[in-house]
Amino acid sequence: LRRKRWPKGVRAVTFWSRSDLMILPPEAATLPGATAIEMTPFTHYSYLIDPKSWEAVHRSLKQATPA
């Protein structure tokens, strides 16, 4: 995703955590120009099982929805 220019008018959001041992360094989970939401102390697995992760995704999607 970093190799190409992000399309205009497309909102990007990344979720990342300093505790994620699958993405190293953790900041590699972010994209220039994207909203980066830090989810520390989540691990890579936590994103799937912790309801707080899904709540954060829901909040992010609600913000992207026009009124």
mmCIF file with all atom_site columns, C-alpha atoms in Angstrom, residues 12-39:
data_model
loop_
_atom_site.group_PDB
_atom_site.id
_atom_site.type_symbol
_atom_site.label_atom_id
_atom_site.label_alt_id
_atom_site.label_comp_id
_atom_site.label_asym_id
_atom_site.label_entity_id
_atom_site.label_seq_id
_atom_site.pdbx_PDB_ins_code
_atom_site.Cartn_x
_atom_site.Cartn_y
_atom_site.Cartn_z
_atom_site.occupancy
_atom_site.B_iso_or_equiv
_atom_site.pdbx_formal_charge
_atom_site.auth_seq_id
_atom_site.auth_comp_id
_atom_site.auth_asym_id
_atom_site.auth_atom_id
_atom_site.pdbx_PDB_model_num
ATOM 1  C CA . ALA A 1 12 ? -7.933 5.239  5.277  1.00 0.00 ? 12 ALA A CA 1
ATOM 2  C CA . VAL A 1 13 ? -7.771 4.152  8.906  1.00 0.00 ? 13 VAL A CA 1
ATOM 3  C CA . THR A 1 14 ? -5.136 1.894  10.431 1.00 0.00 ? 14 THR A CA 1
ATOM 4  C CA . PHE A 1 15 ? -5.278 0.158  13.791 1.00 0.00 ? 15 PHE A CA 1
ATOM 5  C CA . TRP A 1 16 ? -1.936 -0.612 15.361 1.00 0.00 ? 16 TRP A CA 1
ATOM 6  C CA . SER A 1 17 ? -0.411 -1.614 18.674 1.00 0.00 ? 17 SER A CA 1
ATOM 7  C CA . ARG A 1 18 ? 3.054  -1.467 20.195 1.00 0.00 ? 18 ARG A CA 1
ATOM 8  C CA . SER A 1 19 ? 2.287  -4.947 21.582 1.00 0.00 ? 19 SER A CA 1
ATOM 9  C CA . ASP A 1 20 ? 1.649  -6.533 18.158 1.00 0.00 ? 20 ASP A CA 1
ATOM 10 C CA . LEU A 1 21 ? 4.509  -8.967 17.589 1.00 0.00 ? 21 LEU A CA 1
ATOM 11 C CA . MET A 1 22 ? 3.357  -9.925 14.067 1.00 0.00 ? 22 MET A CA 1
ATOM 12 C CA . ILE A 1 23 ? 3.954  -6.470 12.568 1.00 0.00 ? 23 ILE A CA 1
ATOM 13 C CA . LEU A 1 24 ? 7.496  -5.270 13.256 1.00 0.00 ? 24 LEU A CA 1
ATOM 14 C CA . PRO A 1 25 ? 8.219  -2.534 13.848 1.00 0.00 ? 25 PRO A CA 1
ATOM 15 C CA . PRO A 1 26 ? 4.689  -1.812 15.098 1.00 0.00 ? 26 PRO A CA 1
ATOM 16 C CA . GLU A 1 27 ? 4.624  1.563  13.336 1.00 0.00 ? 27 GLU A CA 1
ATOM 17 C CA . ALA A 1 28 ? 4.788  -0.337 10.018 1.00 0.00 ? 28 ALA A CA 1
ATOM 18 C CA . ALA A 1 29 ? 1.039  -0.913 10.463 1.00 0.00 ? 29 ALA A CA 1
ATOM 19 C CA . THR A 1 30 ? 0.418  2.771  9.759  1.00 0.00 ? 30 THR A CA 1
ATOM 20 C CA . LEU A 1 31 ? 0.111  4.500  6.380  1.00 0.00 ? 31 LEU A CA 1
ATOM 21 C CA . PRO A 1 32 ? 1.077  8.051  5.461  1.00 0.00 ? 32 PRO A CA 1
ATOM 22 C CA . GLY A 1 33 ? -2.061 10.156 5.271  1.00 0.00 ? 33 GLY A CA 1
ATOM 23 C CA . ALA A 1 34 ? -4.207 7.586  7.091  1.00 0.00 ? 34 ALA A CA 1
ATOM 24 C CA . THR A 1 35 ? -5.783 8.035  10.489 1.00 0.00 ? 35 THR A CA 1
ATOM 25 C CA . ALA A 1 36 ? -3.717 5.846  12.826 1.00 0.00 ? 36 ALA A CA 1
ATOM 26 C CA . ILE A 1 37 ? -5.565 4.517  15.857 1.00 0.00 ? 37 ILE A CA 1
ATOM 27 C CA . GLU A 1 38 ? -3.238 3.095  18.478 1.00 0.00 ? 38 GLU A CA 1
ATOM 28 C CA . MET A 1 39 ? -4.694 0.066  20.244 1.00 0.00 ? 39 MET A CA 1
#
